[in-house]
Short mmCIF file of C-alpha atoms and ligand atoms in Angstrom, two decimals:
data_model
loop_
_atom_site.label_atom_id
_atom_site.label_comp_id
_atom_site.label_asym_id
_atom_site.label_seq_id
_atom_site.Cartn_x
_atom_site.Cartn_y
_atom_site.Cartn_z
CA MET A 30 -37.37 18.96 8.55
CA PRO A 31 -33.67 18.28 7.84
CA ILE A 32 -31.94 15.02 8.71
CA ASP A 33 -30.19 14.54 12.01
CA SER A 34 -26.55 14.67 10.98
CA THR A 35 -25.38 13.83 14.49
CA LEU A 36 -26.65 10.29 13.86
CA CYS A 37 -23.52 8.99 12.17
CA PRO A 38 -20.51 10.60 13.87
CA THR A 39 -18.35 7.69 12.68
CA PRO A 40 -18.95 5.23 9.82
CA PRO A 41 -21.69 2.69 10.55
CA MET A 42 -20.59 -0.84 11.49
CA GLY A 43 -22.56 -4.04 11.35
CA PHE A 44 -23.77 -6.69 8.94
CA ASN A 45 -25.83 -6.73 5.75
CA THR A 46 -27.45 -9.79 4.20
CA TRP A 47 -26.76 -9.03 0.52
CA ASN A 48 -23.19 -10.07 -0.26
CA ARG A 49 -23.54 -13.60 1.10
CA PHE A 50 -27.26 -14.37 0.96
CA GLY A 51 -28.74 -12.24 -1.84
CA MET A 52 -32.55 -12.50 -1.92
CA ASP A 53 -32.47 -15.78 0.00
CA ILE A 54 -33.15 -14.36 3.45
CA ASN A 55 -35.56 -15.11 6.26
CA GLU A 56 -36.24 -14.29 9.87
CA ARG A 57 -34.30 -17.25 11.22
CA LEU A 58 -31.14 -16.09 9.42
CA ILE A 59 -31.59 -12.64 10.95
CA GLN A 60 -32.09 -14.02 14.45
CA GLU A 61 -29.14 -16.38 14.20
CA THR A 62 -26.95 -13.59 12.85
CA MET A 63 -27.92 -11.36 15.77
CA ASP A 64 -26.91 -14.15 18.15
CA ALA A 65 -23.63 -14.69 16.29
CA LEU A 66 -22.74 -10.99 16.27
CA VAL A 67 -23.04 -10.96 20.05
CA ALA A 68 -21.48 -14.39 20.74
CA SER A 69 -18.47 -13.73 18.47
CA GLY A 70 -17.71 -10.51 20.32
CA LEU A 71 -18.09 -8.51 17.11
CA ALA A 72 -21.08 -6.57 18.45
CA GLY A 73 -18.90 -5.53 21.38
CA LEU A 74 -16.34 -4.23 18.91
CA GLY A 75 -18.98 -2.02 17.30
CA TYR A 76 -20.72 -4.20 14.71
CA VAL A 77 -24.21 -3.37 15.91
CA HIS A 78 -26.25 -2.70 12.77
CA LEU A 79 -28.03 -5.74 11.42
CA ASN A 80 -29.24 -4.60 8.03
CA ILE A 81 -31.78 -6.58 6.02
CA ASP A 82 -31.25 -5.99 2.29
CA ASP A 83 -33.48 -6.77 -0.70
CA GLY A 84 -35.81 -9.75 -0.47
CA TRP A 85 -37.81 -9.05 2.69
CA MET A 86 -41.01 -7.65 1.17
CA ALA A 87 -44.06 -9.53 0.02
CA PRO A 88 -44.60 -9.20 -3.75
CA GLU A 89 -47.63 -6.93 -3.22
CA ARG A 90 -48.40 -4.03 -0.90
CA SER A 91 -51.31 -4.37 1.56
CA ALA A 92 -54.85 -3.15 0.78
CA SER A 93 -53.93 0.19 2.36
CA GLY A 94 -50.78 0.42 0.24
CA ALA A 95 -48.28 -0.43 2.98
CA LEU A 96 -45.17 -2.52 2.48
CA VAL A 97 -45.53 -5.86 4.21
CA PRO A 98 -42.92 -8.48 4.98
CA ASP A 99 -43.08 -11.70 3.01
CA PRO A 100 -45.34 -13.90 5.16
CA ALA A 101 -43.41 -17.10 4.45
CA ARG A 102 -39.93 -15.68 5.07
CA PHE A 103 -40.76 -13.25 7.87
CA PRO A 104 -43.84 -14.71 9.58
CA GLY A 105 -43.17 -12.86 12.83
CA GLY A 106 -42.89 -9.49 11.09
CA ILE A 107 -40.17 -6.88 11.17
CA ARG A 108 -41.19 -5.10 14.35
CA ARG A 109 -40.52 -8.23 16.37
CA LEU A 110 -37.01 -8.48 14.90
CA ALA A 111 -36.37 -4.85 15.78
CA ASP A 112 -37.49 -5.46 19.36
CA ARG A 113 -35.21 -8.48 19.54
CA ALA A 114 -32.28 -6.48 18.16
CA HIS A 115 -32.84 -3.65 20.62
CA GLY A 116 -33.08 -6.10 23.51
CA MET A 117 -29.60 -7.32 22.56
CA GLY A 118 -28.02 -3.89 22.15
CA LEU A 119 -28.20 -4.14 18.35
CA LYS A 120 -29.96 -2.03 15.71
CA LEU A 121 -32.14 -3.16 12.84
CA GLY A 122 -31.84 -1.85 9.30
CA ILE A 123 -34.10 -2.32 6.31
CA TYR A 124 -34.00 -1.82 2.55
CA SER A 125 -36.12 -0.13 -0.08
CA ASP A 126 -35.59 1.68 -3.37
CA CYS A 127 -36.45 5.09 -4.85
CA GLY A 128 -38.07 3.51 -7.89
CA ARG A 129 -41.20 1.50 -8.56
CA LYS A 130 -39.52 -1.83 -7.77
CA THR A 131 -36.39 -2.90 -5.93
CA CYS A 132 -33.47 -4.28 -7.92
CA GLY A 133 -34.86 -7.72 -7.10
CA GLY A 134 -38.30 -6.77 -8.47
CA LEU A 135 -40.23 -6.27 -5.21
CA PRO A 136 -42.42 -3.24 -4.39
CA ALA A 137 -40.44 -0.04 -3.75
CA SER A 138 -41.02 3.47 -2.46
CA TYR A 139 -41.78 5.64 -5.52
CA GLY A 140 -44.99 7.52 -4.67
CA HIS A 141 -45.06 5.86 -1.25
CA GLU A 142 -42.19 7.70 0.42
CA ARG A 143 -44.21 9.06 3.37
CA GLN A 144 -46.12 5.85 3.91
CA ASP A 145 -42.95 3.74 3.83
CA ALA A 146 -41.05 6.06 6.16
CA GLU A 147 -43.96 5.90 8.61
CA THR A 148 -44.07 2.12 8.33
CA PHE A 149 -40.35 1.83 9.05
CA ALA A 150 -40.59 4.24 11.98
CA SER A 151 -43.56 2.30 13.38
CA TRP A 152 -41.38 -0.82 13.29
CA ASP A 153 -38.61 1.00 15.22
CA ILE A 154 -36.17 0.66 12.33
CA ASP A 155 -32.79 2.36 12.81
CA TYR A 156 -31.29 2.38 9.30
CA LEU A 157 -32.64 2.48 5.74
CA LYS A 158 -30.65 1.57 2.64
CA GLN A 159 -32.44 3.16 -0.33
CA ASP A 160 -31.54 1.67 -3.72
CA TRP A 161 -31.74 3.11 -7.26
CA CYS A 162 -33.34 0.53 -9.56
CA ASN A 163 -36.46 0.97 -11.70
CA ILE A 164 -36.54 4.78 -11.48
CA PRO A 165 -39.38 6.26 -13.59
CA PHE A 166 -37.17 8.79 -15.40
CA GLU A 167 -40.09 9.41 -17.77
CA ASP A 168 -41.76 11.33 -14.92
CA PHE A 169 -38.86 13.81 -14.97
CA PRO A 170 -38.54 14.73 -18.64
CA GLY A 171 -35.25 16.38 -19.49
CA LEU A 172 -33.82 16.19 -15.98
CA PRO A 173 -30.38 14.67 -15.62
CA GLU A 174 -30.05 11.64 -13.36
CA ARG A 175 -28.24 13.70 -10.76
CA GLU A 176 -31.23 16.00 -10.29
CA VAL A 177 -33.70 13.13 -10.25
CA ALA A 178 -31.60 11.53 -7.51
CA GLN A 179 -31.58 14.77 -5.53
CA ILE A 180 -35.39 14.95 -5.77
CA LEU A 181 -36.13 11.32 -4.94
CA TYR A 182 -33.56 10.92 -2.17
CA GLY A 183 -34.75 14.29 -0.85
CA ARG A 184 -38.30 12.93 -0.62
CA ILE A 185 -37.43 9.87 1.42
CA SER A 186 -35.00 11.88 3.54
CA GLU A 187 -37.66 14.43 4.49
CA ALA A 188 -40.24 11.73 5.06
CA LEU A 189 -37.88 9.92 7.45
CA ALA A 190 -36.99 13.11 9.30
CA ASP A 191 -40.69 13.93 9.70
CA THR A 192 -41.27 10.65 11.52
CA LYS A 193 -38.98 12.04 14.27
CA ARG A 194 -37.40 8.61 14.68
CA PRO A 195 -33.61 8.73 14.26
CA ILE A 196 -33.04 6.63 11.14
CA ILE A 197 -29.72 6.51 9.29
CA LEU A 198 -30.25 6.93 5.53
CA SER A 199 -27.87 5.13 3.16
CA LEU A 200 -28.04 6.31 -0.47
CA CYS A 201 -27.35 3.50 -2.91
CA ASN A 202 -27.16 5.04 -6.38
CA TRP A 203 -23.69 3.70 -7.14
CA GLY A 204 -22.00 7.09 -7.46
CA HIS A 205 -24.26 8.20 -10.33
CA GLY A 206 -24.42 12.01 -10.42
CA GLU A 207 -21.54 12.38 -7.91
CA PRO A 208 -23.56 12.07 -4.68
CA TRP A 209 -20.47 12.98 -2.65
CA GLU A 210 -20.98 16.52 -3.96
CA TRP A 211 -24.58 16.91 -2.74
CA ALA A 212 -25.74 14.05 -0.50
CA ARG A 213 -24.44 15.36 2.83
CA GLY A 214 -27.51 16.60 4.65
CA ILE A 215 -29.81 14.29 2.65
CA GLY A 216 -28.35 10.99 3.84
CA HIS A 217 -25.56 9.78 6.10
CA LEU A 218 -23.64 7.72 3.54
CA TRP A 219 -23.65 7.42 -0.21
CA ARG A 220 -22.35 4.70 -2.47
CA THR A 221 -19.47 5.89 -4.66
CA THR A 222 -19.20 2.80 -6.88
CA GLY A 223 -21.06 -0.10 -8.43
CA ASP A 224 -21.58 -3.32 -6.52
CA ILE A 225 -18.57 -5.05 -5.03
CA VAL A 226 -17.89 -8.64 -6.03
CA ASP A 227 -15.70 -11.03 -4.08
CA ALA A 228 -12.63 -10.72 -6.32
CA TYR A 229 -9.37 -8.82 -6.15
CA HIS A 230 -9.03 -7.84 -9.80
CA ARG A 231 -10.77 -8.97 -12.95
CA PRO A 232 -9.55 -6.73 -15.76
CA GLN A 233 -10.66 -9.18 -18.43
CA SER A 234 -14.28 -9.35 -17.24
CA GLY A 235 -15.17 -5.72 -17.90
CA TRP A 236 -16.87 -5.77 -14.49
CA SER A 237 -15.90 -2.87 -12.27
CA GLY A 238 -16.88 -4.34 -8.92
CA ASP A 239 -13.57 -5.87 -7.96
CA LEU A 240 -11.65 -4.61 -4.98
CA LEU A 241 -9.00 -2.82 -6.99
CA SER A 242 -11.32 -0.84 -9.25
CA ILE A 243 -13.50 0.15 -6.28
CA PHE A 244 -10.42 1.34 -4.40
CA HIS A 245 -9.38 3.48 -7.37
CA ARG A 246 -12.84 5.06 -7.61
CA ASN A 247 -13.11 5.86 -3.90
CA VAL A 248 -9.60 6.74 -2.77
CA ASP A 249 -9.42 10.38 -3.83
CA LEU A 250 -12.89 11.38 -2.58
CA ASP A 251 -11.50 12.02 0.89
CA ALA A 252 -12.45 15.71 0.98
CA HIS A 253 -16.15 14.78 1.04
CA ALA A 254 -16.15 12.38 4.01
CA GLY A 255 -16.58 13.42 7.62
CA PRO A 256 -18.81 13.10 10.67
CA GLY A 257 -22.44 12.82 9.56
CA GLY A 258 -21.69 11.81 5.94
CA TRP A 259 -19.47 9.09 4.48
CA ASN A 260 -18.29 7.79 1.14
CA ASP A 261 -19.50 4.20 0.77
CA PRO A 262 -17.37 1.96 -1.47
CA ASP A 263 -19.81 -0.89 -0.69
CA MET A 264 -19.89 -3.64 1.89
CA LEU A 265 -17.23 -6.05 3.02
CA GLU A 266 -16.54 -9.34 1.26
CA VAL A 267 -14.06 -10.56 3.90
CA GLY A 268 -14.73 -14.23 4.57
CA ASN A 269 -16.76 -15.01 1.46
CA GLY A 270 -14.04 -17.09 -0.17
CA GLY A 271 -13.13 -15.27 -3.39
CA MET A 272 -9.91 -13.65 -2.17
CA THR A 273 -6.86 -14.76 -0.23
CA ASP A 274 -6.43 -13.80 3.41
CA GLU A 275 -3.75 -11.31 2.31
CA GLU A 276 -6.29 -9.70 -0.03
CA TYR A 277 -8.94 -9.68 2.68
CA ARG A 278 -6.50 -7.95 5.03
CA THR A 279 -5.95 -5.38 2.29
CA HIS A 280 -9.73 -5.00 1.77
CA PHE A 281 -10.29 -4.43 5.49
CA ALA A 282 -7.31 -2.12 5.98
CA LEU A 283 -8.24 0.06 2.99
CA TRP A 284 -11.87 0.31 4.13
CA CYS A 285 -10.70 1.30 7.64
CA LEU A 286 -8.33 3.93 6.26
CA MET A 287 -10.94 5.28 3.83
CA ALA A 288 -13.43 5.70 6.72
CA ALA A 289 -15.83 3.41 4.88
CA PRO A 290 -18.84 1.80 6.52
CA LEU A 291 -17.81 -1.59 7.91
CA LEU A 292 -20.73 -3.82 7.01
CA LEU A 293 -19.82 -7.48 7.20
CA GLY A 294 -21.06 -9.47 4.24
CA CYS A 295 -20.07 -13.00 5.22
CA ASP A 296 -21.94 -15.65 7.18
CA VAL A 297 -21.29 -14.46 10.72
CA ARG A 298 -22.67 -17.77 12.06
CA ALA A 299 -19.71 -19.60 10.51
CA LEU A 300 -16.76 -17.22 10.95
CA SER A 301 -13.35 -18.76 10.38
CA PRO A 302 -10.60 -17.79 12.84
CA ALA A 303 -8.85 -15.91 10.01
CA THR A 304 -11.95 -13.87 9.18
CA ARG A 305 -12.63 -13.18 12.84
CA ALA A 306 -9.05 -11.96 13.29
CA ILE A 307 -9.26 -9.62 10.29
CA VAL A 308 -12.61 -7.96 10.91
CA GLY A 309 -12.10 -8.05 14.67
CA ASN A 310 -8.74 -6.25 14.67
CA PRO A 311 -9.41 -3.63 17.36
CA ASP A 312 -6.59 -1.32 16.27
CA LEU A 313 -7.90 -1.12 12.71
CA ILE A 314 -11.46 -0.65 13.93
CA ALA A 315 -10.19 2.25 16.06
CA VAL A 316 -8.67 3.80 12.93
CA ASN A 317 -11.99 3.48 11.09
CA GLN A 318 -13.99 4.79 14.05
CA ASP A 319 -11.59 7.57 15.00
CA PRO A 320 -13.68 10.53 16.24
CA LEU A 321 -11.89 13.04 14.02
CA GLY A 322 -13.74 11.34 11.17
CA ARG A 323 -11.28 11.93 8.35
CA GLN A 324 -10.91 9.70 5.32
CA ALA A 325 -7.25 8.95 4.56
CA LYS A 326 -5.63 11.08 1.90
CA ARG A 327 -3.54 9.40 -0.78
CA ALA A 328 -0.25 11.10 -0.01
CA TRP A 329 1.89 9.41 -2.64
CA HIS A 330 1.71 6.66 -5.22
CA ALA A 331 4.02 5.16 -7.79
CA ALA A 332 4.17 1.91 -9.74
CA GLY A 333 1.05 0.51 -8.09
CA VAL A 334 2.13 1.28 -4.51
CA HIS A 335 -0.22 3.65 -2.68
CA LEU A 336 0.42 5.53 0.53
CA LEU A 337 -2.66 6.52 2.55
CA VAL A 338 -2.43 8.83 5.56
CA LYS A 339 -5.38 9.30 7.93
CA PRO A 340 -5.10 12.02 10.60
CA LEU A 341 -6.40 10.86 13.98
CA ALA A 342 -8.03 12.66 16.88
CA ASP A 343 -5.06 12.14 19.21
CA GLY A 344 -2.76 13.96 16.80
CA GLY A 345 -1.24 10.74 15.46
CA GLN A 346 -1.85 9.23 12.07
CA ALA A 347 -2.79 5.92 10.55
CA VAL A 348 -0.47 5.13 7.66
CA GLY A 349 -1.23 2.46 5.07
CA LEU A 350 0.99 1.21 2.28
CA PHE A 351 -0.79 -0.88 -0.36
CA ASN A 352 0.87 -2.83 -3.15
CA GLU A 353 -1.74 -3.40 -5.84
CA ALA A 354 0.71 -5.22 -8.12
CA ASP A 355 1.03 -8.94 -8.71
CA ALA A 356 4.75 -8.76 -7.87
CA PRO A 357 6.49 -7.85 -4.58
CA ALA A 358 7.37 -4.20 -4.10
CA ALA A 359 9.62 -2.09 -1.90
CA ALA A 360 9.07 1.52 -0.87
CA ASP A 361 9.90 3.97 1.87
CA PRO A 362 6.71 5.75 2.93
CA TRP A 363 8.20 7.75 5.76
CA PRO A 364 9.67 10.75 3.90
CA HIS A 365 6.04 11.48 2.91
CA VAL A 366 4.69 11.23 6.47
CA PRO A 367 5.26 14.15 8.82
CA GLY A 368 6.66 13.38 12.28
CA ALA A 369 9.34 11.20 13.75
CA GLY A 370 9.74 8.33 16.22
CA ALA A 371 8.69 4.72 16.39
CA VAL A 372 5.49 3.44 14.84
CA ARG A 373 3.21 0.52 15.67
CA ASP A 374 2.31 -2.11 13.07
CA LEU A 375 -1.46 -2.60 13.37
CA TRP A 376 -1.45 -6.13 11.97
CA THR A 377 1.33 -7.53 14.19
CA GLY A 378 1.18 -5.12 17.12
CA ALA A 379 4.96 -4.75 16.94
CA THR A 380 6.70 -1.42 17.41
CA THR A 381 9.09 -0.73 14.56
CA SER A 382 11.31 2.06 13.34
CA ARG A 383 10.56 4.15 10.26
CA GLY A 384 12.31 2.74 7.26
CA PRO A 385 11.93 1.12 3.86
CA VAL A 386 9.30 -1.61 3.64
CA GLU A 387 8.80 -4.68 1.50
CA LEU A 388 5.35 -5.66 0.42
CA ALA A 389 4.05 -8.94 -0.91
CA PRO A 390 1.73 -8.82 -3.93
CA HIS A 391 -1.64 -7.28 -2.92
CA GLN A 392 -0.39 -6.65 0.62
CA THR A 393 -1.26 -3.65 2.77
CA ARG A 394 0.88 -2.73 5.77
CA VAL A 395 -0.68 -0.36 8.31
CA TRP A 396 0.91 1.56 11.13
CA ARG A 397 -0.11 4.08 13.71
CA THR A 398 2.17 6.96 14.54
CA ALA A 399 2.22 8.59 17.95
CA PRO A 400 1.10 12.22 18.30
CA THR A 401 3.86 14.66 17.49
C1 GLA B 526 -28.28 -3.17 -5.80
C2 GLA B 526 -27.43 -2.67 -4.65
C3 GLA B 526 -26.92 -3.88 -3.87
C4 GLA B 526 -28.09 -4.69 -3.35
C5 GLA B 526 -28.98 -5.11 -4.51
C6 GLA B 526 -30.29 -5.73 -4.04
O1 GLA B 526 -27.52 -3.85 -6.74
O2 GLA B 526 -26.36 -1.90 -5.12
O3 GLA B 526 -26.10 -3.45 -2.79
O4 GLA B 526 -28.83 -3.92 -2.43
O5 GLA B 526 -29.33 -3.99 -5.34
O6 GLA B 526 -31.11 -6.15 -5.09
#
């Protein structure tokens, strides 16, 4: 049975435990985060998925081979959390891995795909993130990683579909084997990059998870995104402390323009006003969630200034201008954007005329044009 591709008409929005809490998670954190999503108003803005990442399983499967939650961290079990989420208008997500162990070394789904899918469905889970650590490549002699990924993600995808419960499937193999070329129809989103870290740019570290390198990897994959299947440049770091507010505004604006999943990765129980204002910007969320479901196209770039244009369902466009450089920049985006008339700045709300723009280092300006 194929997946239900109507499940993800727009990019998923919510929260995931990994960026802020790593393996150090428990049921109280999940409950308090549910409460905070609702109390902060973020759930009302669309952040409804509460996704538990690595660290929830007990170190061993049960006698019958089923995954079980760690009894010390999740004494009430997962089903009870799902019921609580559903009672609050939220959805509960969970995490596993295609290999023998998760990236954190806990039991994973290889050889247990059907059993795990049935377990998750029996818990009323709404979303599964399926990771790519500890893959037994020796069981697939001579096959390239891309084909192994197609086989193993295909197995969990079919197993989930056969449960008949609508469960969003998030492929997390970091862009290995170009999942954007084949993952539509297997899952609803696919990572395009390695793991994000809470940093703007770290050229000296050799680490590719900074905001800038992730942007460069994801920005030109726009042709592959659309309703039912999304490029995933990884979860949000807004509010975790490693970037300036200007850089966090850039992070959020670029993710909205690139139709990326908006999965908060900060401590939602302790949101600063600045973080709340960034991730709660309703005009940017509307750009991300626009029903046309297009990822912005990079329409022009020069000297580290990038122009992104996202067509919208009402016939207007979202226009972003990003200065990646460490120095201020000036550019006129409008000759590259079809149409005429005033535009609205989505950070300030002000209506402005089309004209040359100055950008601070690492700044992203975003506007919405009216339908032509
Ligand atoms: C991988 C994934 C991360 C996170 C960790 C958990 O690195 O890419 O997003 O899920 O595993 O161990």
